[in-house]
Short mmCIF file of C-alpha atoms in Angstrom, two decimals:
data_model
loop_
_atom_site.label_atom_id
_atom_site.label_comp_id
_atom_site.label_asym_id
_atom_site.label_seq_id
_atom_site.Cartn_x
_atom_site.Cartn_y
_atom_site.Cartn_z
CA UNK P 18 -5.09 20.25 -6.57
CA UNK P 19 -1.66 20.50 -8.24
CA UNK P 20 1.35 18.29 -7.69
CA UNK P 21 2.12 18.60 -3.92
CA UNK P 22 5.89 18.84 -4.50
CA UNK P 23 7.94 20.48 -7.25
CA UNK P 24 8.40 18.58 -10.53
CA UNK P 25 12.13 18.31 -9.83
CA UNK P 26 11.44 16.83 -6.40
CA UNK P 27 9.01 14.32 -7.90
CA UNK P 28 11.63 13.17 -10.40
CA UNK P 29 14.12 12.88 -7.54
CA UNK P 30 11.71 10.65 -5.60
CA UNK P 31 11.31 8.32 -8.55
CA UNK P 32 15.03 8.23 -9.28
CA UNK P 33 15.85 7.26 -5.70
CA UNK P 34 13.18 4.56 -5.68
CA UNK P 35 14.52 3.23 -8.99
CA UNK P 36 17.99 3.04 -7.46
CA UNK P 37 16.66 1.33 -4.34
CA UNK P 38 14.72 -1.13 -6.49
CA UNK P 39 17.87 -2.09 -8.38
CA UNK P 40 19.62 -2.59 -5.04
CA UNK P 41 16.77 -4.85 -3.90
CA UNK P 42 17.15 -7.01 -7.00
CA UNK P 43 20.94 -7.30 -6.79
CA UNK P 44 20.98 -7.92 -3.03
CA UNK P 45 18.21 -10.48 -3.44
CA UNK P 46 20.48 -12.47 -5.74
CA UNK P 47 23.60 -12.00 -3.60
CA UNK P 48 21.93 -13.36 -0.47
CA UNK P 49 20.56 -11.86 2.73
CA UNK P 50 19.66 -12.63 6.33
CA UNK P 51 16.07 -13.05 7.51
CA UNK P 52 14.89 -12.20 11.03
CA UNK P 53 11.44 -12.44 12.60
CA UNK P 54 10.18 -9.20 14.19
CA UNK P 55 7.04 -10.90 15.47
CA UNK P 56 4.86 -13.92 14.69
CA UNK P 57 4.76 -14.18 10.90
CA UNK P 58 6.36 -10.74 10.50
CA UNK P 59 9.72 -11.06 8.76
CA UNK P 60 12.45 -8.56 7.96
CA UNK P 61 15.61 -8.97 5.90
CA UNK P 62 18.94 -7.21 5.89
CA UNK P 63 17.83 -5.80 2.53
CA UNK P 64 14.75 -4.18 4.12
CA UNK P 65 17.00 -2.52 6.69
CA UNK P 66 19.60 -1.36 4.17
CA UNK P 67 17.00 0.17 1.85
CA UNK P 68 15.18 1.75 4.79
CA UNK P 69 18.35 3.57 5.84
CA UNK P 70 19.19 4.56 2.26
CA UNK P 71 15.74 5.98 1.48
CA UNK P 72 15.52 7.81 4.81
CA UNK P 73 18.85 9.50 4.10
CA UNK P 74 17.80 10.48 0.58
CA UNK P 75 14.43 11.89 1.61
CA UNK P 76 15.94 13.91 4.46
CA UNK P 77 18.34 15.43 1.95
CA UNK P 78 15.68 16.58 -0.52
CA UNK P 79 12.96 17.42 2.05
CA UNK P 80 14.94 18.84 5.01
CA UNK P 81 12.88 19.52 8.09
CA UNK P 82 9.91 17.45 6.94
CA UNK P 83 8.71 14.57 9.11
CA UNK P 84 9.58 11.03 8.08
CA UNK P 85 8.33 7.64 9.26
CA UNK P 86 9.93 4.44 7.98
CA UNK P 87 9.01 0.84 8.65
CA UNK P 88 12.35 -0.33 10.00
CA UNK P 89 13.14 2.72 12.16
CA UNK P 90 10.89 2.20 15.17
CA UNK P 91 12.10 5.46 16.75
CA UNK P 92 10.68 7.43 13.81
CA UNK P 93 7.12 6.50 14.81
CA UNK P 94 7.09 8.94 17.73
CA UNK P 95 6.71 11.89 15.35
CA UNK P 96 3.38 10.59 14.04
CA UNK P 97 1.28 11.89 16.93
CA UNK P 98 3.04 15.27 16.84
CA UNK P 99 3.13 16.04 13.13
CA UNK P 100 0.00 17.56 11.59
CA UNK P 101 1.85 18.99 8.59
CA UNK P 102 3.67 17.05 5.88
CA UNK P 103 4.68 13.51 6.76
CA UNK P 104 6.50 11.03 4.52
CA UNK P 105 5.79 7.31 5.03
CA UNK P 106 8.35 4.87 3.60
CA UNK P 107 8.10 1.10 3.19
CA UNK P 108 11.40 -0.19 1.77
CA UNK P 109 9.93 -3.57 0.78
CA UNK P 110 6.18 -4.16 0.86
CA UNK P 111 5.61 -7.88 0.43
CA UNK P 112 8.73 -9.09 2.22
CA UNK P 113 7.55 -12.71 2.13
CA UNK P 114 7.44 -12.56 -1.68
CA UNK P 115 10.91 -11.01 -1.73
CA UNK P 116 12.29 -13.74 0.55
CA UNK P 117 10.89 -16.51 -1.64
CA UNK P 118 11.99 -14.97 -4.94
CA UNK P 119 8.51 -14.04 -6.11
CA UNK P 120 8.07 -10.83 -8.12
CA UNK P 121 5.13 -9.26 -6.29
CA UNK P 122 6.93 -6.99 -3.86
CA UNK P 123 7.17 -3.21 -4.09
CA UNK P 124 9.00 -0.20 -2.70
CA UNK P 125 6.46 2.36 -1.52
CA UNK P 126 6.33 5.98 -0.43
CA UNK P 127 3.30 7.99 0.63
CA UNK P 128 2.94 11.68 1.47
CA UNK P 129 0.40 12.73 4.10
CA UNK P 130 -0.54 16.34 4.71
CA UNK P 131 -2.59 17.01 7.84
CA UNK P 132 -3.04 13.21 7.93
CA UNK P 133 -4.63 13.12 4.46
CA UNK P 134 -2.98 11.11 1.63
CA UNK P 135 -1.68 13.50 -1.03
CA UNK P 136 0.65 11.42 -3.20
CA UNK P 137 1.94 7.90 -3.61
CA UNK P 138 4.72 5.98 -5.34
CA UNK P 139 4.59 2.18 -5.71
CA UNK P 140 7.51 0.57 -7.55
CA UNK P 141 7.63 -3.15 -8.38
CA UNK P 142 11.18 -3.53 -9.75
CA UNK P 143 10.95 -7.14 -10.96
CA UNK P 144 7.75 -6.34 -12.86
CA UNK P 145 9.18 -3.03 -14.16
CA UNK P 146 6.03 -1.20 -13.06
CA UNK P 147 6.23 2.14 -11.28
CA UNK P 148 2.87 3.64 -10.31
CA UNK P 149 2.67 7.19 -8.99
CA UNK P 150 0.20 10.03 -8.57
CA UNK P 151 -2.35 11.45 -6.18
CA UNK P 152 -5.80 13.05 -5.86
CA UNK P 153 -6.12 16.02 -8.19
CA UNK P 154 -2.64 15.37 -9.58
CA UNK P 155 -3.32 12.29 -11.68
CA UNK P 156 -2.33 8.65 -11.97
CA UNK P 157 0.70 7.48 -13.95
CA UNK P 158 2.62 4.36 -14.88
CA UNK P 159 6.33 4.34 -15.71
CA UNK P 160 7.35 1.17 -17.54
CA UNK P 161 10.02 0.35 -20.09
CA UNK P 162 11.45 3.85 -19.89
CA UNK P 163 8.12 5.52 -20.75
CA UNK P 164 5.65 7.39 -18.54
CA UNK P 165 1.98 7.16 -19.49
CA UNK P 166 -1.22 8.25 -17.84
CA UNK P 167 -2.85 5.26 -16.18
CA UNK P 168 -6.54 5.01 -16.99
CA UNK P 169 -8.49 3.25 -14.21
CA UNK P 170 -10.51 0.29 -15.46
CA UNK P 171 -13.76 -0.95 -14.00
CA UNK P 172 -13.92 -4.71 -13.36
CA UNK P 173 -15.83 -7.16 -15.52
CA UNK P 174 -19.39 -7.19 -14.18
CA UNK P 175 -19.71 -10.87 -15.07
CA UNK P 176 -16.91 -11.84 -12.69
CA UNK P 177 -16.42 -11.19 -8.99
CA UNK P 178 -12.74 -11.14 -8.14
CA UNK P 179 -11.84 -10.12 -4.60
CA UNK P 180 -8.26 -9.23 -3.66
CA UNK P 181 -7.47 -10.60 -0.20
CA UNK P 182 -4.36 -11.50 1.77
CA UNK P 183 -3.38 -15.03 2.75
CA UNK P 184 -4.19 -14.66 6.46
CA UNK P 185 -7.62 -13.16 5.82
CA UNK P 186 -8.42 -15.77 3.19
CA UNK P 187 -7.43 -18.57 5.56
CA UNK P 188 -9.69 -17.24 8.30
CA UNK P 189 -12.63 -15.82 6.35
CA UNK P 190 -12.44 -17.46 2.92
CA UNK P 191 -15.12 -20.10 3.44
CA UNK P 192 -17.55 -17.57 4.92
CA UNK P 193 -16.92 -15.15 2.06
CA UNK P 194 -17.61 -17.87 -0.52
CA UNK P 195 -20.93 -18.57 1.19
CA UNK P 196 -21.85 -14.87 1.34
CA UNK P 197 -20.59 -14.07 -2.17
CA UNK P 198 -21.46 -17.01 -4.47
CA UNK P 199 -19.09 -17.22 -7.40
CA UNK P 200 -16.38 -15.09 -5.78
CA UNK P 201 -12.86 -15.64 -7.07
CA UNK P 202 -9.98 -14.72 -4.78
CA UNK P 203 -6.83 -13.05 -6.06
CA UNK P 204 -3.75 -12.17 -4.06
CA UNK P 205 -0.42 -10.51 -4.75
CA UNK P 206 2.15 -10.12 -2.00
CA UNK P 207 2.25 -6.34 -1.72
CA UNK P 208 -0.62 -4.30 -0.22
CA UNK P 209 0.05 -1.65 -2.84
CA UNK P 210 -0.05 -4.09 -5.74
CA UNK P 211 -3.36 -5.51 -4.50
CA UNK P 212 -4.82 -1.99 -4.49
CA UNK P 213 -3.59 -1.51 -8.05
CA UNK P 214 -5.32 -4.73 -9.11
CA UNK P 215 -8.57 -2.93 -8.25
CA UNK P 216 -7.49 0.29 -9.97
CA UNK P 217 -6.78 -1.67 -13.15
CA UNK P 218 -10.04 -3.63 -13.08
CA UNK P 219 -8.54 -7.02 -12.29
CA UNK P 220 -10.42 -7.17 -8.98
CA UNK P 221 -13.75 -5.70 -7.91
CA UNK P 222 -12.42 -4.78 -4.47
CA UNK P 223 -9.65 -5.37 -1.97
CA UNK P 224 -10.56 -6.29 1.59
CA UNK P 225 -8.17 -6.25 4.55
CA UNK P 226 -9.59 -7.53 7.81
CA UNK P 227 -6.88 -8.31 10.37
CA UNK P 228 -5.98 -4.74 11.42
CA UNK P 229 -2.23 -5.29 11.15
CA UNK P 230 -1.52 -3.02 8.19
CA UNK P 231 0.56 0.07 8.97
CA UNK P 232 0.51 3.63 7.65
CA UNK P 233 3.64 3.07 5.52
CA UNK P 234 1.73 0.23 3.81
CA UNK P 235 -1.33 2.35 3.10
CA UNK P 236 -0.43 6.03 2.61
CA UNK P 237 0.92 5.71 -0.93
CA UNK P 238 -1.57 3.13 -2.27
CA UNK P 239 -4.56 4.97 -0.80
CA UNK P 240 -3.45 8.18 -2.54
CA UNK P 241 -3.36 6.24 -5.82
CA UNK P 242 -6.74 4.62 -5.16
CA UNK P 243 -8.33 7.99 -4.45
CA UNK P 244 -6.75 9.44 -7.58
CA UNK P 245 -8.49 6.64 -9.49
CA UNK P 246 -11.86 7.50 -7.92
CA UNK P 247 -12.07 4.46 -5.64
CA UNK P 248 -13.75 4.40 -2.24
CA UNK P 249 -11.49 3.57 0.74
CA UNK P 250 -13.54 2.77 3.83
CA UNK P 251 -14.08 0.22 6.59
CA UNK P 252 -16.85 -2.36 6.84
CA UNK P 253 -19.03 0.19 8.66
CA UNK P 254 -18.71 2.59 5.72
CA UNK P 255 -16.44 5.09 7.48
CA UNK P 256 -13.61 6.60 5.45
CA UNK P 257 -10.21 5.12 6.21
CA UNK P 258 -8.55 7.46 8.70
CA UNK P 259 -4.91 8.39 9.24
CA UNK P 260 -5.23 10.67 12.25
CA UNK P 261 -3.47 9.64 15.47
CA UNK P 262 -6.73 8.41 16.98
CA UNK P 263 -7.24 6.14 13.93
CA UNK P 264 -4.04 4.15 14.45
CA UNK P 265 -2.20 2.35 17.22
CA UNK P 266 0.53 4.84 18.07
CA UNK P 267 3.01 2.14 19.09
CA UNK P 268 2.89 0.16 15.85
CA UNK P 269 1.08 2.69 13.58
CA UNK P 270 -1.34 -0.08 12.57
CA UNK P 271 -4.77 1.02 11.40
CA UNK P 272 -7.57 0.28 13.86
CA UNK P 273 -10.10 -0.12 11.04
CA UNK P 274 -10.85 -2.91 8.63
CA UNK P 275 -10.25 -1.79 5.05
CA UNK P 276 -12.36 -2.09 1.90
CA UNK P 277 -11.21 -0.50 -1.36
CA UNK P 278 -13.34 -0.57 -4.49
CA UNK P 279 -15.50 1.24 -7.00
CA UNK P 280 -18.29 3.39 -5.51
CA UNK P 281 -21.10 1.49 -7.24
CA UNK P 282 -19.97 -1.86 -5.86
CA UNK P 283 -18.54 -1.06 -2.44
CA UNK P 284 -21.86 -0.60 -0.65
CA UNK P 285 -23.20 -3.92 -1.93
CA UNK P 286 -19.99 -5.76 -1.12
CA UNK P 287 -19.60 -4.08 2.25
CA UNK P 288 -22.80 -5.58 3.65
CA UNK P 289 -22.08 -9.06 2.30
CA UNK P 290 -18.49 -9.05 3.55
CA UNK P 291 -19.65 -7.75 6.94
CA UNK P 292 -22.12 -10.63 7.20
CA UNK P 293 -19.40 -13.13 6.34
CA UNK P 294 -17.00 -11.69 8.92
CA UNK P 295 -19.71 -11.62 11.60
CA UNK P 296 -20.40 -15.31 11.03
CA UNK P 297 -16.77 -16.11 11.89
CA UNK P 298 -16.01 -13.74 14.75
#
């Protein structure tokens, strides 16, 4: 499958994300306000400013195409109605890292077509790493002014590193250690950057268990994972779904647990992780 947008449009997407990333860095230094949307769910004035900026830019280059952004709750209504092309924008993925001055946050965009991930862009401005690509299109890294093809790397078979978020580790960590002897946990703030740890062989898999992750968190990273040849499924082995029946239509949170990893290791890990989760819940 070729690039799902024109080359000029793809360059435009990256340019606007670069600009937004620079804004995130400068506004992060200048100071910002933090609000709590829900328990443990924080948003800053920078999130909101970048959300509005990116929405405006994408509407200009893709007029008439559906758009869902994290900080525009009204935009979620289109999700159940739009079976064509749908853009999902997360202005800052890993807001907690951004708030605390840590580098592992990212600006993310994903393109769904008929609720299937087609392309993704994940930009970590502090790290100067911009990942982009999609199934059948390829996988690329822009860094230091150069764009190179990103070659997926399988993890070291002698080590078992599992990417997992703080909340899941707090709840399930002890059970996972018992089920997976020798497991080593790794965690970066952004969902997208955790997925890319697996793509680059620094983790065997990424597991997400608390069913709070939203489509703007997943659309772009899942497109990149699939471009790398990874399996994206739940603990029952079902492919991760994006159709309206697969998400909560109020929040756009996925109803499934999520496991992302290499095909030859996912099945083995899936059963062991399932056993660990069952022992807790």
